[in-house]
Structures are given as structure tokens and as C-alpha cells.
Amino acid sequence: MTASIISGTEIAKQTRSQLAKEVAQLREEGVAPGLVIILVGDNPASLSYIKGKRKASEEIGIDFKLEQFPESLSEEDLLRVIDSYNEDSRFHGILVQLPLPKHIDEIAVIEKISPEKDVDGFHPVNLGRMLTGQKCFLSCTPAGIMEMLRIKGVDPAGKHAVVVGRSNIVGKPVGQLLLKENATVSYCHSRTRDLSSITKQADILVVAAGKANLITGNDIKPGAVVIDVGMNRNEHGKLCGDVAFDEAKEVASLITPVPGGVGPMTITMLAYNTVEAAKKTRS
Ligand code: NAD
């Protein structure tokens, strides 16, 4: 069997064009959705992610602002900046680009963002709302994964979903969203014994470990749906996922590539959340 490819690029394009229509409508109603990204320092990877976020925002019609500060910015000053954007009605979404310099407490920063403007979905209020099935901003990568599954007609109900990785921004939330859709969910992580014996049971396998080639064709159940979140550089400096794609596509039924899979959807869901935040401010 050769798997069909889930093109995140294609799905993102369709979603963005739908969002652009919604933004045009919002603007007619006098609401111009706005997103501010706060960057401390000049980490090249962060700058590259921000470039993608700016491009998607501008394509959709969202007002985009990058607020960049030197690496030396104090935590106190950063918290003050966040507060000023919490109060600024031109910006419906606030995103503080991670990672932050070591002298700044990431948790304090995330908690400072108003949950109503937390378009990254990292604030504990949004995570708690997600856990209890309430309406909230979902973190963008898990939301993008669920949207791809929905569009591809993959219903998680009754399926065994295995998530490799338990980070707060990807692994844990995507497992919870799969659970909400009635999958039976197993989490694997760096302390899991005999990883392959568990991944081989997965009808839906989500891999978010950040280790190139962690999952090979032998670790996948024939016909499984494989979502590769990983973003790594191989020995030639080429972007690759956590799944050995060429082998895996001979075993899976559906698979996401890297690049062109989860990445474009993550950025699109950020725009989606920003538009949702703007909608809520309509009188
Ligand atoms: P993280 O480093 O916070 O977490 C990695 C997780 O993988 C940990 O829970 C760890 O226990 C687990 N893990 C590590 N080695 C393992 C092993 N050998 N076996 C089993 N589990 C193992 O990473 P993260 O922030 O969740 O990101 C994971 C990957 O996804 C990274 O490559 C990151 O760049 C990528 N990512 C991509 C997007 C996107 O939009 N495409 C978004 C976020 C993260």
C-alpha cells in the first residue's frame, strides 16, 4: 500500500481563503482583526517562524505588528508591554514568541496575556477550558492536526490514537483533543519502554518528539494515519520530520509530509484564533 499524502499546504490554502472572506466581512462591520507578536532577542528560528506568521496574517487581511526588543529586556518590562497590549483594542491576539531568554520566566509571561487574547492557546485558562470541553483558544499545532483529520474524513471515534511526545504545546493537548473525539488515547514519551510495540497498535499515530527517523516503517500498523509534527534538520541540513517518510508511506494509509504538513496548518490556526478573537469584540 502507498499512502495518500495529507497536504497541509493545500488544506491551509483553503482555510486561509475562507478566513480572508470572514476578515473582509468583519472589516465591513468596522472590526479590523489585529495580531501583535512580541519577540525578545533575534533567534533566527524565531524570526523565520514569525516571517511565516506575518505572511499568513497579511494574506488573510489581519493587521500584523512585530514588536521586537533586545535580549536584555527585563521580565518586568516585558510584563508591562503585555499589559499595554491587553488594554489595546486594536490587537485581538497577542503572541509572545518562545523561547524567551533564560532570565525571563516563561510561565509568568504566558499567564500575563489576557486569556481572551491568548491566540497561541498556552494560557492555563485556555488549557483548562480545553480539558473540560469548553469553548476556548486551542493551541495551534493540535488544532491544525484535528482540522486536517476532519477535512480528510478521519473520525477518531473508537480508534486507538497513539501520541509520541508529551509537551504542553503539542503532545498533551493533541491527545486530549483526540480523546474528546472519542479515540482511545495512549501517550508515549522518552521514558516509554518498547515504543515500537505501542506505535504499532496505532490507528492514528501522532509523532511530536523532535527526533529525526524515530519512527520507521516497522513501527507503523498497516493502514494507519500518520501525523508527523517533528521539525528537524538532517545531516545535509534539510528539514525533516520524526518519521522516516519514504518507508512509512509504504505502510500507512494517510501521512503528512515534512515540510508541507503540520507546519502550514499551525500558522493557519493562529490566524483562525485571531479572527475568532476579533469576532468576539463585535457589538
Ligand atoms: P519537546 O522537546 O517539548 O517535547 C518532545 C517530547 O518527545 C517529550 O515529551 C519527550 O518525552 C518525547 N521524546 C523525546 N525523545 C523521545 C523518544 N526517543 N521516544 C519517545 N518520546 C520521546 O518538543 P515539542 O515542542 O512538543 O516539539 C516536538 C517536535 O515538533 C519538534 O521537532 C518541534 O520542532 C516540532 N514542532 C512542530 C510544529 C509545527 O508546526 N510543525 C509545532 C511545534 C513543534
mmCIF file with all atom_site columns, N, CA and C and ligand atoms in Angstrom, residues 141 164-167 169-170 189-190 195 208-211 214 229-232 262-263 266, ligand 1:
data_model
loop_
_atom_site.group_PDB
_atom_site.id
_atom_site.type_symbol
_atom_site.label_atom_id
_atom_site.label_alt_id
_atom_site.label_comp_id
_atom_site.label_asym_id
_atom_site.label_entity_id
_atom_site.label_seq_id
_atom_site.pdbx_PDB_ins_code
_atom_site.Cartn_x
_atom_site.Cartn_y
_atom_site.Cartn_z
_atom_site.occupancy
_atom_site.B_iso_or_equiv
_atom_site.pdbx_formal_charge
_atom_site.auth_seq_id
_atom_site.auth_comp_id
_atom_site.auth_asym_id
_atom_site.auth_atom_id
_atom_site.pdbx_PDB_model_num
ATOM   1   N N   . THR A 1 141 ? -0.921 24.037 16.937 1.00 0.00 ? 141 THR A N   1
ATOM   2   C CA  . THR A 1 141 ? -0.489 22.791 16.281 1.00 0.00 ? 141 THR A CA  1
ATOM   3   C C   . THR A 1 141 ? -1.534 21.680 16.501 1.00 0.00 ? 141 THR A C   1
ATOM   4   N N   . VAL A 1 164 ? 3.150  10.314 20.386 1.00 0.00 ? 164 VAL A N   1
ATOM   5   C CA  . VAL A 1 164 ? 4.536  10.216 20.855 1.00 0.00 ? 164 VAL A CA  1
ATOM   6   C C   . VAL A 1 164 ? 4.998  11.634 21.184 1.00 0.00 ? 164 VAL A C   1
ATOM   7   N N   . GLY A 1 165 ? 5.237  11.885 22.470 1.00 0.00 ? 165 GLY A N   1
ATOM   8   C CA  . GLY A 1 165 ? 5.589  13.239 22.928 1.00 0.00 ? 165 GLY A CA  1
ATOM   9   C C   . GLY A 1 165 ? 4.537  13.735 23.900 1.00 0.00 ? 165 GLY A C   1
ATOM   10  N N   . ARG A 1 166 ? 4.988  14.410 24.951 1.00 0.00 ? 166 ARG A N   1
ATOM   11  C CA  . ARG A 1 166 ? 4.041  14.885 25.970 1.00 0.00 ? 166 ARG A CA  1
ATOM   12  C C   . ARG A 1 166 ? 4.321  16.330 26.350 1.00 0.00 ? 166 ARG A C   1
ATOM   13  N N   . SER A 1 167 ? 4.688  17.146 25.348 1.00 0.00 ? 167 SER A N   1
ATOM   14  C CA  . SER A 1 167 ? 4.920  18.561 25.667 1.00 0.00 ? 167 SER A CA  1
ATOM   15  C C   . SER A 1 167 ? 3.585  19.252 25.910 1.00 0.00 ? 167 SER A C   1
ATOM   16  N N   . ILE A 1 169 ? 2.679  21.989 24.607 1.00 0.00 ? 169 ILE A N   1
ATOM   17  C CA  . ILE A 1 169 ? 2.153  22.706 23.436 1.00 0.00 ? 169 ILE A CA  1
ATOM   18  C C   . ILE A 1 169 ? 1.699  21.773 22.307 1.00 0.00 ? 169 ILE A C   1
ATOM   19  N N   . VAL A 1 170 ? 2.182  20.536 22.309 1.00 0.00 ? 170 VAL A N   1
ATOM   20  C CA  . VAL A 1 170 ? 1.761  19.620 21.234 1.00 0.00 ? 170 VAL A CA  1
ATOM   21  C C   . VAL A 1 170 ? 1.201  18.312 21.799 1.00 0.00 ? 170 VAL A C   1
ATOM   22  N N   . HIS A 1 189 ? 6.499  8.613  25.505 1.00 0.00 ? 189 HIS A N   1
ATOM   23  C CA  . HIS A 1 189 ? 7.461  9.683  25.764 1.00 0.00 ? 189 HIS A CA  1
ATOM   24  C C   . HIS A 1 189 ? 8.849  9.084  25.910 1.00 0.00 ? 189 HIS A C   1
ATOM   25  N N   . SER A 1 190 ? 9.790  9.903  26.336 1.00 0.00 ? 190 SER A N   1
ATOM   26  C CA  . SER A 1 190 ? 11.187 9.444  26.349 1.00 0.00 ? 190 SER A CA  1
ATOM   27  C C   . SER A 1 190 ? 11.425 8.304  27.343 1.00 0.00 ? 190 SER A C   1
ATOM   28  N N   . LEU A 1 195 ? 8.825  1.338  22.632 1.00 0.00 ? 195 LEU A N   1
ATOM   29  C CA  . LEU A 1 195 ? 7.979  2.294  21.893 1.00 0.00 ? 195 LEU A CA  1
ATOM   30  C C   . LEU A 1 195 ? 7.285  1.636  20.692 1.00 0.00 ? 195 LEU A C   1
ATOM   31  N N   . ALA A 1 208 ? 5.434  13.667 17.855 1.00 0.00 ? 208 ALA A N   1
ATOM   32  C CA  . ALA A 1 208 ? 5.924  15.019 18.181 1.00 0.00 ? 208 ALA A CA  1
ATOM   33  C C   . ALA A 1 208 ? 7.039  14.881 19.200 1.00 0.00 ? 208 ALA A C   1
ATOM   34  N N   . ALA A 1 209 ? 8.177  14.340 18.752 1.00 0.00 ? 209 ALA A N   1
ATOM   35  C CA  . ALA A 1 209 ? 9.289  14.084 19.667 1.00 0.00 ? 209 ALA A CA  1
ATOM   36  C C   . ALA A 1 209 ? 10.503 14.956 19.353 1.00 0.00 ? 209 ALA A C   1
ATOM   37  N N   . GLY A 1 210 ? 10.608 15.411 18.116 1.00 0.00 ? 210 GLY A N   1
ATOM   38  C CA  . GLY A 1 210 ? 11.775 16.203 17.735 1.00 0.00 ? 210 GLY A CA  1
ATOM   39  C C   . GLY A 1 210 ? 13.027 15.346 17.535 1.00 0.00 ? 210 GLY A C   1
ATOM   40  N N   . LYS A 1 211 ? 12.812 14.116 17.006 1.00 0.00 ? 211 LYS A N   1
ATOM   41  C CA  . LYS A 1 211 ? 13.941 13.195 16.740 1.00 0.00 ? 211 LYS A CA  1
ATOM   42  C C   . LYS A 1 211 ? 13.782 12.622 15.333 1.00 0.00 ? 211 LYS A C   1
ATOM   43  N N   . LEU A 1 214 ? 12.751 8.770  14.163 1.00 0.00 ? 214 LEU A N   1
ATOM   44  C CA  . LEU A 1 214 ? 12.391 7.995  15.367 1.00 0.00 ? 214 LEU A CA  1
ATOM   45  C C   . LEU A 1 214 ? 11.431 6.858  14.994 1.00 0.00 ? 214 LEU A C   1
ATOM   46  N N   . VAL A 1 229 ? 4.729  15.625 13.344 1.00 0.00 ? 229 VAL A N   1
ATOM   47  C CA  . VAL A 1 229 ? 4.840  17.017 13.803 1.00 0.00 ? 229 VAL A CA  1
ATOM   48  C C   . VAL A 1 229 ? 6.303  17.482 13.804 1.00 0.00 ? 229 VAL A C   1
ATOM   49  N N   . GLY A 1 230 ? 7.217  16.556 13.879 1.00 0.00 ? 230 GLY A N   1
ATOM   50  C CA  . GLY A 1 230 ? 8.638  16.881 14.066 1.00 0.00 ? 230 GLY A CA  1
ATOM   51  C C   . GLY A 1 230 ? 9.187  17.859 13.041 1.00 0.00 ? 230 GLY A C   1
ATOM   52  N N   . MET A 1 231 ? 10.097 18.691 13.491 1.00 0.00 ? 231 MET A N   1
ATOM   53  C CA  . MET A 1 231 ? 10.817 19.585 12.574 1.00 0.00 ? 231 MET A CA  1
ATOM   54  C C   . MET A 1 231 ? 12.282 19.508 12.950 1.00 0.00 ? 231 MET A C   1
ATOM   55  N N   . ASN A 1 232 ? 13.021 18.769 12.158 1.00 0.00 ? 232 ASN A N   1
ATOM   56  C CA  . ASN A 1 232 ? 14.441 18.552 12.456 1.00 0.00 ? 232 ASN A CA  1
ATOM   57  C C   . ASN A 1 232 ? 15.247 18.872 11.202 1.00 0.00 ? 232 ASN A C   1
ATOM   58  N N   . VAL A 1 262 ? 2.101  19.536 8.881  1.00 0.00 ? 262 VAL A N   1
ATOM   59  C CA  . VAL A 1 262 ? 1.553  20.191 10.073 1.00 0.00 ? 262 VAL A CA  1
ATOM   60  C C   . VAL A 1 262 ? 1.930  21.690 10.131 1.00 0.00 ? 262 VAL A C   1
ATOM   61  N N   . GLY A 1 263 ? 3.129  22.031 9.666  1.00 0.00 ? 263 GLY A N   1
ATOM   62  C CA  . GLY A 1 263 ? 3.625  23.415 9.782  1.00 0.00 ? 263 GLY A CA  1
ATOM   63  C C   . GLY A 1 263 ? 2.672  24.466 9.239  1.00 0.00 ? 263 GLY A C   1
ATOM   64  N N   . THR A 1 266 ? -0.387 24.900 11.431 1.00 0.00 ? 266 THR A N   1
ATOM   65  C CA  . THR A 1 266 ? -0.157 25.581 12.713 1.00 0.00 ? 266 THR A CA  1
ATOM   66  C C   . THR A 1 266 ? -0.319 27.095 12.529 1.00 0.00 ? 266 THR A C   1
HETATM 67  P P1  . NAD B 2 .   ? 9.535  18.932 23.300 1.00 0.00 ? 1   NAD B P1  1
HETATM 68  O O1  . NAD B 2 .   ? 11.008 18.796 23.168 1.00 0.00 ? 1   NAD B O1  1
HETATM 69  O O2  . NAD B 2 .   ? 8.948  19.889 24.249 1.00 0.00 ? 1   NAD B O2  1
HETATM 70  O O3  . NAD B 2 .   ? 8.923  17.508 23.620 1.00 0.00 ? 1   NAD B O3  1
HETATM 71  C C1  . NAD B 2 .   ? 9.367  16.343 22.997 1.00 0.00 ? 1   NAD B C1  1
HETATM 72  C C2  . NAD B 2 .   ? 8.640  15.164 23.575 1.00 0.00 ? 1   NAD B C2  1
HETATM 73  O O4  . NAD B 2 .   ? 9.084  13.998 22.899 1.00 0.00 ? 1   NAD B O4  1
HETATM 74  C C3  . NAD B 2 .   ? 8.912  14.950 25.056 1.00 0.00 ? 1   NAD B C3  1
HETATM 75  O O5  . NAD B 2 .   ? 7.670  14.790 25.719 1.00 0.00 ? 1   NAD B O5  1
HETATM 76  C C4  . NAD B 2 .   ? 9.736  13.666 25.126 1.00 0.00 ? 1   NAD B C4  1
HETATM 77  O O6  . NAD B 2 .   ? 9.383  12.856 26.229 1.00 0.00 ? 1   NAD B O6  1
HETATM 78  C C5  . NAD B 2 .   ? 9.369  12.979 23.818 1.00 0.00 ? 1   NAD B C5  1
HETATM 79  N N1  . NAD B 2 .   ? 10.504 12.184 23.309 1.00 0.00 ? 1   NAD B N1  1
HETATM 80  C C6  . NAD B 2 .   ? 11.766 12.617 23.072 1.00 0.00 ? 1   NAD B C6  1
HETATM 81  N N2  . NAD B 2 .   ? 12.536 11.600 22.638 1.00 0.00 ? 1   NAD B N2  1
HETATM 82  C C7  . NAD B 2 .   ? 11.753 10.514 22.589 1.00 0.00 ? 1   NAD B C7  1
HETATM 83  C C8  . NAD B 2 .   ? 11.965 9.163  22.239 1.00 0.00 ? 1   NAD B C8  1
HETATM 84  N N3  . NAD B 2 .   ? 13.162 8.741  21.837 1.00 0.00 ? 1   NAD B N3  1
HETATM 85  N N4  . NAD B 2 .   ? 10.920 8.324  22.321 1.00 0.00 ? 1   NAD B N4  1
HETATM 86  C C9  . NAD B 2 .   ? 9.713  8.725  22.720 1.00 0.00 ? 1   NAD B C9  1
HETATM 87  N N5  . NAD B 2 .   ? 9.439  10.013 23.063 1.00 0.00 ? 1   NAD B N5  1
HETATM 88  C C10 . NAD B 2 .   ? 10.450 10.884 23.001 1.00 0.00 ? 1   NAD B C10 1
HETATM 89  O O7  . NAD B 2 .   ? 9.029  19.210 21.809 1.00 0.00 ? 1   NAD B O7  1
HETATM 90  P P2  . NAD B 2 .   ? 7.694  19.869 21.195 1.00 0.00 ? 1   NAD B P2  1
HETATM 91  O O8  . NAD B 2 .   ? 7.717  21.319 21.432 1.00 0.00 ? 1   NAD B O8  1
HETATM 92  O O9  . NAD B 2 .   ? 6.492  19.074 21.566 1.00 0.00 ? 1   NAD B O9  1
HETATM 93  O O10 . NAD B 2 .   ? 8.000  19.625 19.655 1.00 0.00 ? 1   NAD B O10 1
HETATM 94  C C11 . NAD B 2 .   ? 8.213  18.340 19.137 1.00 0.00 ? 1   NAD B C11 1
HETATM 95  C C12 . NAD B 2 .   ? 8.651  18.447 17.701 1.00 0.00 ? 1   NAD B C12 1
HETATM 96  O O11 . NAD B 2 .   ? 7.627  19.069 16.944 1.00 0.00 ? 1   NAD B O11 1
HETATM 97  C C13 . NAD B 2 .   ? 9.899  19.304 17.480 1.00 0.00 ? 1   NAD B C13 1
HETATM 98  O O12 . NAD B 2 .   ? 10.621 18.788 16.395 1.00 0.00 ? 1   NAD B O12 1
HETATM 99  C C14 . NAD B 2 .   ? 9.325  20.663 17.102 1.00 0.00 ? 1   NAD B C14 1
HETATM 100 O O13 . NAD B 2 .   ? 10.213 21.426 16.322 1.00 0.00 ? 1   NAD B O13 1
HETATM 101 C C15 . NAD B 2 .   ? 8.132  20.230 16.312 1.00 0.00 ? 1   NAD B C15 1
HETATM 102 N N6  . NAD B 2 .   ? 7.043  21.214 16.280 1.00 0.00 ? 1   NAD B N6  1
HETATM 103 C C16 . NAD B 2 .   ? 6.496  21.456 15.074 1.00 0.00 ? 1   NAD B C16 1
HETATM 104 C C17 . NAD B 2 .   ? 5.457  22.332 14.967 1.00 0.00 ? 1   NAD B C17 1
HETATM 105 C C18 . NAD B 2 .   ? 4.852  22.594 13.626 1.00 0.00 ? 1   NAD B C18 1
HETATM 106 O O14 . NAD B 2 .   ? 4.069  23.491 13.492 1.00 0.00 ? 1   NAD B O14 1
HETATM 107 N N7  . NAD B 2 .   ? 5.187  21.791 12.622 1.00 0.00 ? 1   NAD B N7  1
HETATM 108 C C19 . NAD B 2 .   ? 4.947  22.975 16.100 1.00 0.00 ? 1   NAD B C19 1
HETATM 109 C C20 . NAD B 2 .   ? 5.500  22.676 17.345 1.00 0.00 ? 1   NAD B C20 1
HETATM 110 C C21 . NAD B 2 .   ? 6.549  21.772 17.419 1.00 0.00 ? 1   NAD B C21 1
#
